[in-house]
Amino acid sequence: GAGVSQSPRYKVAKRGQDVALRCDPISGHVSLFWYQQALGQGPEFLTYFQNEAQLDKSGLPSDRFFAERPEGSVSTLKIQRTQQEDSAVYLCASSSVFPGEQYFGPGTRLTVT
Amino acid sequence: KNQVEQSPQSLIILEGKNCTLQCNYTVSPFSNLRWYKQDTGRGPVSLTIMTFSENTKSNGRYTATLDADTKQSSLHITASQLSDSASYICVVSAWRVDYKLSFGAGTTVTVRA
């Protein structure tokens, strides 16, 4: 079946703009995770959903970052008033059970100019 | 401070040769350790996962070892192929929050013909 998909794959934003990154998990996967991967670094945990409930958002770097998963399927990571330090690859992962094996999408590369 | 350290940062090997990657971690209390392969522009893909009681785990030409006492792990690649060129990331989870993966920065392996 289809894996985790993310869109857009690449996003260029001017400093101060708002962006929205989309994640479509594997169908039926109840858990969804967002990670931020800076250039040359491993991914860092941002937030976690089980169905529509956001159970852990301890990794979100500031209140400019907001994630939602209103119907327990597709998730959106929104970044308000983007800054240059937000430039990174944003990875989404999903799993069928908790905690379970996490299956990663290809990521969205965000560049803030 | 990163709780997962990997070495070397990068290495180049000739096709058909073997190599070993190292991972040291301080994540505690330990739950499990995974090795992921990440191709350029793609999300990480799990190779192996080991819990406290497991010393070694194989997946084809990939063999991972774990010494939970010294908090060290290694990934051995046998008879390397060009398709093994990728970043290999060591990922450790802590007990009770094992959904929150702690990633190393990765070792970039380049296999040359």
PDB file of N, CA and C in Angstrom, chain A residues 9 33 35 37 40-45 48 55-56 58 91 98-102 104-107, chain B residues 2 9 34 36 38 41-46 49 89 96-106:
ATOM      1  N   ARG A   9       6.843  19.016  -1.180  1.00  0.00           N
ATOM      2  CA  ARG A   9       8.162  18.446  -0.922  1.00  0.00           C
ATOM      3  C   ARG A   9       9.192  19.554  -0.665  1.00  0.00           C
ATOM      4  N   PHE A  33       3.605  11.401  14.061  1.00  0.00           N
ATOM      5  CA  PHE A  33       4.713  12.126  14.686  1.00  0.00           C
ATOM      6  C   PHE A  33       5.278  13.148  13.698  1.00  0.00           C
ATOM      7  N   TYR A  35       8.820  15.520  13.094  1.00  0.00           N
ATOM      8  CA  TYR A  35      10.213  15.733  13.457  1.00  0.00           C
ATOM      9  C   TYR A  35      10.788  16.881  12.614  1.00  0.00           C
ATOM     10  N   GLN A  37      14.450  18.174  11.048  1.00  0.00           N
ATOM     11  CA  GLN A  37      15.805  17.730  10.768  1.00  0.00           C
ATOM     12  C   GLN A  37      16.605  18.871  10.156  1.00  0.00           C
ATOM     13  N   GLY A  40      22.469  18.251   8.116  1.00  0.00           N
ATOM     14  CA  GLY A  40      23.585  17.505   8.693  1.00  0.00           C
ATOM     15  C   GLY A  40      23.328  16.924  10.068  1.00  0.00           C
ATOM     16  N   GLN A  41      22.108  17.017  10.531  1.00  0.00           N
ATOM     17  CA  GLN A  41      21.756  16.522  11.866  1.00  0.00           C
ATOM     18  C   GLN A  41      20.698  15.433  11.777  1.00  0.00           C
ATOM     19  N   GLY A  42      20.538  14.696  12.860  1.00  0.00           N
ATOM     20  CA  GLY A  42      19.448  13.746  12.936  1.00  0.00           C
ATOM     21  C   GLY A  42      18.147  14.462  13.252  1.00  0.00           C
ATOM     22  N   PRO A  43      17.036  13.850  12.937  1.00  0.00           N
ATOM     23  CA  PRO A  43      15.740  14.469  13.242  1.00  0.00           C
ATOM     24  C   PRO A  43      15.543  14.674  14.745  1.00  0.00           C
ATOM     25  N   GLU A  44      14.776  15.692  15.080  1.00  0.00           N
ATOM     26  CA  GLU A  44      14.424  15.948  16.478  1.00  0.00           C
ATOM     27  C   GLU A  44      12.898  15.951  16.613  1.00  0.00           C
ATOM     28  N   PHE A  45      12.434  15.304  17.666  1.00  0.00           N
ATOM     29  CA  PHE A  45      11.004  15.163  17.923  1.00  0.00           C
ATOM     30  C   PHE A  45      10.354  16.529  18.123  1.00  0.00           C
ATOM     31  N   TYR A  48       3.433  14.672  18.836  1.00  0.00           N
ATOM     32  CA  TYR A  48       2.882  13.337  18.628  1.00  0.00           C
ATOM     33  C   TYR A  48       1.362  13.371  18.804  1.00  0.00           C
ATOM     34  N   LEU A  55      -0.944  14.366  22.124  1.00  0.00           N
ATOM     35  CA  LEU A  55      -0.578  13.898  23.451  1.00  0.00           C
ATOM     36  C   LEU A  55       0.757  14.431  23.942  1.00  0.00           C
ATOM     37  N   ASP A  56       1.591  14.892  23.043  1.00  0.00           N
ATOM     38  CA  ASP A  56       2.899  15.404  23.446  1.00  0.00           C
ATOM     39  C   ASP A  56       3.333  16.448  22.424  1.00  0.00           C
ATOM     40  N   SER A  58       5.944  18.617  23.392  1.00  0.00           N
ATOM     41  CA  SER A  58       7.082  19.155  24.131  1.00  0.00           C
ATOM     42  C   SER A  58       8.245  19.571  23.237  1.00  0.00           C
ATOM     43  N   LEU A  91       9.922  16.117   8.885  1.00  0.00           N
ATOM     44  CA  LEU A  91       9.548  14.732   8.623  1.00  0.00           C
ATOM     45  C   LEU A  91       8.294  14.367   9.409  1.00  0.00           C
ATOM     46  N   PHE A  98       0.718   1.833  19.222  1.00  0.00           N
ATOM     47  CA  PHE A  98       1.536   2.694  20.069  1.00  0.00           C
ATOM     48  C   PHE A  98       2.413   1.846  20.980  1.00  0.00           C
ATOM     49  N   PRO A  99       3.745   2.134  21.068  1.00  0.00           N
ATOM     50  CA  PRO A  99       4.461   3.111  20.257  1.00  0.00           C
ATOM     51  C   PRO A  99       4.754   2.624  18.847  1.00  0.00           C
ATOM     52  N   GLY A 100       5.021   1.369  18.644  1.00  0.00           N
ATOM     53  CA  GLY A 100       5.113   0.776  17.323  1.00  0.00           C
ATOM     54  C   GLY A 100       6.238   1.280  16.452  1.00  0.00           C
ATOM     55  N   GLU A 101       6.457   0.574  15.368  1.00  0.00           N
ATOM     56  CA  GLU A 101       7.444   0.975  14.374  1.00  0.00           C
ATOM     57  C   GLU A 101       6.932   2.209  13.653  1.00  0.00           C
ATOM     58  N   GLN A 102       7.801   3.226  13.523  1.00  0.00           N
ATOM     59  CA  GLN A 102       7.413   4.457  12.860  1.00  0.00           C
ATOM     60  C   GLN A 102       7.869   4.413  11.408  1.00  0.00           C
ATOM     61  N   PHE A 104       8.374   6.602   8.050  1.00  0.00           N
ATOM     62  CA  PHE A 104       8.604   8.006   7.742  1.00  0.00           C
ATOM     63  C   PHE A 104       8.213   8.369   6.321  1.00  0.00           C
ATOM     64  N   GLY A 105       7.740   9.599   6.162  1.00  0.00           N
ATOM     65  CA  GLY A 105       7.537  10.166   4.844  1.00  0.00           C
ATOM     66  C   GLY A 105       8.830  10.751   4.311  1.00  0.00           C
ATOM     67  N   PRO A 106       8.798  11.281   3.082  1.00  0.00           N
ATOM     68  CA  PRO A 106      10.018  11.802   2.451  1.00  0.00           C
ATOM     69  C   PRO A 106      10.442  13.164   2.993  1.00  0.00           C
ATOM     70  N   GLY A 107       9.542  13.825   3.723  1.00  0.00           N
ATOM     71  CA  GLY A 107       9.891  15.116   4.292  1.00  0.00           C
ATOM     72  C   GLY A 107       9.526  16.296   3.415  1.00  0.00           C
TER      73      GLY A 107
ATOM     74  N   ASN B   2      23.312  16.317  22.830  1.00  0.00           N
ATOM     75  CA  ASN B   2      22.771  15.149  22.163  1.00  0.00           C
ATOM     76  C   ASN B   2      23.051  13.905  22.976  1.00  0.00           C
ATOM     77  N   GLN B   9      31.835  10.345  11.298  1.00  0.00           N
ATOM     78  CA  GLN B   9      30.834  11.227  10.685  1.00  0.00           C
ATOM     79  C   GLN B   9      30.555  10.787   9.253  1.00  0.00           C
ATOM     80  N   ARG B  34      17.532   1.470  17.642  1.00  0.00           N
ATOM     81  CA  ARG B  34      17.259   1.155  16.239  1.00  0.00           C
ATOM     82  C   ARG B  34      18.355   1.740  15.369  1.00  0.00           C
ATOM     83  N   TYR B  36      18.603   3.140  11.468  1.00  0.00           N
ATOM     84  CA  TYR B  36      17.839   3.534  10.297  1.00  0.00           C
ATOM     85  C   TYR B  36      18.808   3.830   9.144  1.00  0.00           C
ATOM     86  N   GLN B  38      18.944   6.227   5.770  1.00  0.00           N
ATOM     87  CA  GLN B  38      18.278   7.348   5.130  1.00  0.00           C
ATOM     88  C   GLN B  38      18.975   7.693   3.833  1.00  0.00           C
ATOM     89  N   GLY B  41      17.247  12.698   0.373  1.00  0.00           N
ATOM     90  CA  GLY B  41      15.926  13.151  -0.036  1.00  0.00           C
ATOM     91  C   GLY B  41      14.790  12.230   0.351  1.00  0.00           C
ATOM     92  N   ARG B  42      15.080  11.244   1.159  1.00  0.00           N
ATOM     93  CA  ARG B  42      14.036  10.304   1.572  1.00  0.00           C
ATOM     94  C   ARG B  42      13.945  10.277   3.096  1.00  0.00           C
ATOM     95  N   GLY B  43      12.854   9.731   3.615  1.00  0.00           N
ATOM     96  CA  GLY B  43      12.733   9.558   5.049  1.00  0.00           C
ATOM     97  C   GLY B  43      13.519   8.343   5.513  1.00  0.00           C
ATOM     98  N   PRO B  44      13.851   8.289   6.810  1.00  0.00           N
ATOM     99  CA  PRO B  44      14.588   7.135   7.338  1.00  0.00           C
ATOM    100  C   PRO B  44      13.764   5.854   7.247  1.00  0.00           C
ATOM    101  N   VAL B  45      14.467   4.746   7.010  1.00  0.00           N
ATOM    102  CA  VAL B  45      13.841   3.428   6.947  1.00  0.00           C
ATOM    103  C   VAL B  45      14.510   2.536   7.972  1.00  0.00           C
ATOM    104  N   SER B  46      13.715   1.868   8.785  1.00  0.00           N
ATOM    105  CA  SER B  46      14.261   1.038   9.864  1.00  0.00           C
ATOM    106  C   SER B  46      14.997  -0.184   9.322  1.00  0.00           C
ATOM    107  N   ILE B  49      15.922  -3.264  15.149  1.00  0.00           N
ATOM    108  CA  ILE B  49      15.520  -2.739  16.449  1.00  0.00           C
ATOM    109  C   ILE B  49      15.907  -3.764  17.497  1.00  0.00           C
ATOM    110  N   ILE B  89      21.612   6.075  10.687  1.00  0.00           N
ATOM    111  CA  ILE B  89      21.293   6.822  11.898  1.00  0.00           C
ATOM    112  C   ILE B  89      20.967   5.871  13.039  1.00  0.00           C
ATOM    113  N   ARG B  96       9.106   4.231  28.783  1.00  0.00           N
ATOM    114  CA  ARG B  96       7.889   4.985  29.062  1.00  0.00           C
ATOM    115  C   ARG B  96       7.669   6.143  28.089  1.00  0.00           C
ATOM    116  N   VAL B  97       8.697   6.566  27.387  1.00  0.00           N
ATOM    117  CA  VAL B  97       8.496   7.567  26.335  1.00  0.00           C
ATOM    118  C   VAL B  97       9.151   7.063  25.053  1.00  0.00           C
ATOM    119  N   ASP B  98       8.973   5.768  24.778  1.00  0.00           N
ATOM    120  CA  ASP B  98       9.709   5.189  23.668  1.00  0.00           C
ATOM    121  C   ASP B  98       9.139   5.558  22.308  1.00  0.00           C
ATOM    122  N   TYR B  99       8.090   6.390  22.298  1.00  0.00           N
ATOM    123  CA  TYR B  99       7.642   6.942  21.032  1.00  0.00           C
ATOM    124  C   TYR B  99       8.499   8.142  20.640  1.00  0.00           C
ATOM    125  N   LYS B 100       9.192   8.720  21.610  1.00  0.00           N
ATOM    126  CA  LYS B 100       9.983   9.928  21.388  1.00  0.00           C
ATOM    127  C   LYS B 100      11.408   9.496  21.054  1.00  0.00           C
ATOM    128  N   LEU B 101      11.686   9.372  19.770  1.00  0.00           N
ATOM    129  CA  LEU B 101      12.967   8.846  19.327  1.00  0.00           C
ATOM    130  C   LEU B 101      14.068   9.901  19.452  1.00  0.00           C
ATOM    131  N   SER B 102      15.230   9.484  19.952  1.00  0.00           N
ATOM    132  CA  SER B 102      16.413  10.352  20.013  1.00  0.00           C
ATOM    133  C   SER B 102      17.380   9.894  18.934  1.00  0.00           C
ATOM    134  N   PHE B 103      17.633  10.765  17.981  1.00  0.00           N
ATOM    135  CA  PHE B 103      18.431  10.419  16.815  1.00  0.00           C
ATOM    136  C   PHE B 103      19.868  10.901  16.969  1.00  0.00           C
ATOM    137  N   GLY B 104      20.815  10.095  16.486  1.00  0.00           N
ATOM    138  CA  GLY B 104      22.169  10.577  16.296  1.00  0.00           C
ATOM    139  C   GLY B 104      22.230  11.408  15.025  1.00  0.00           C
ATOM    140  N   ALA B 105      23.378  12.009  14.776  1.00  0.00           N
ATOM    141  CA  ALA B 105      23.537  12.846  13.595  1.00  0.00           C
ATOM    142  C   ALA B 105      23.765  12.023  12.333  1.00  0.00           C
ATOM    143  N   GLY B 106      24.062  10.732  12.516  1.00  0.00           N
ATOM    144  CA  GLY B 106      24.225   9.859  11.364  1.00  0.00           C
ATOM    145  C   GLY B 106      25.658   9.721  10.898  1.00  0.00           C
TER     146      GLY B 106
END
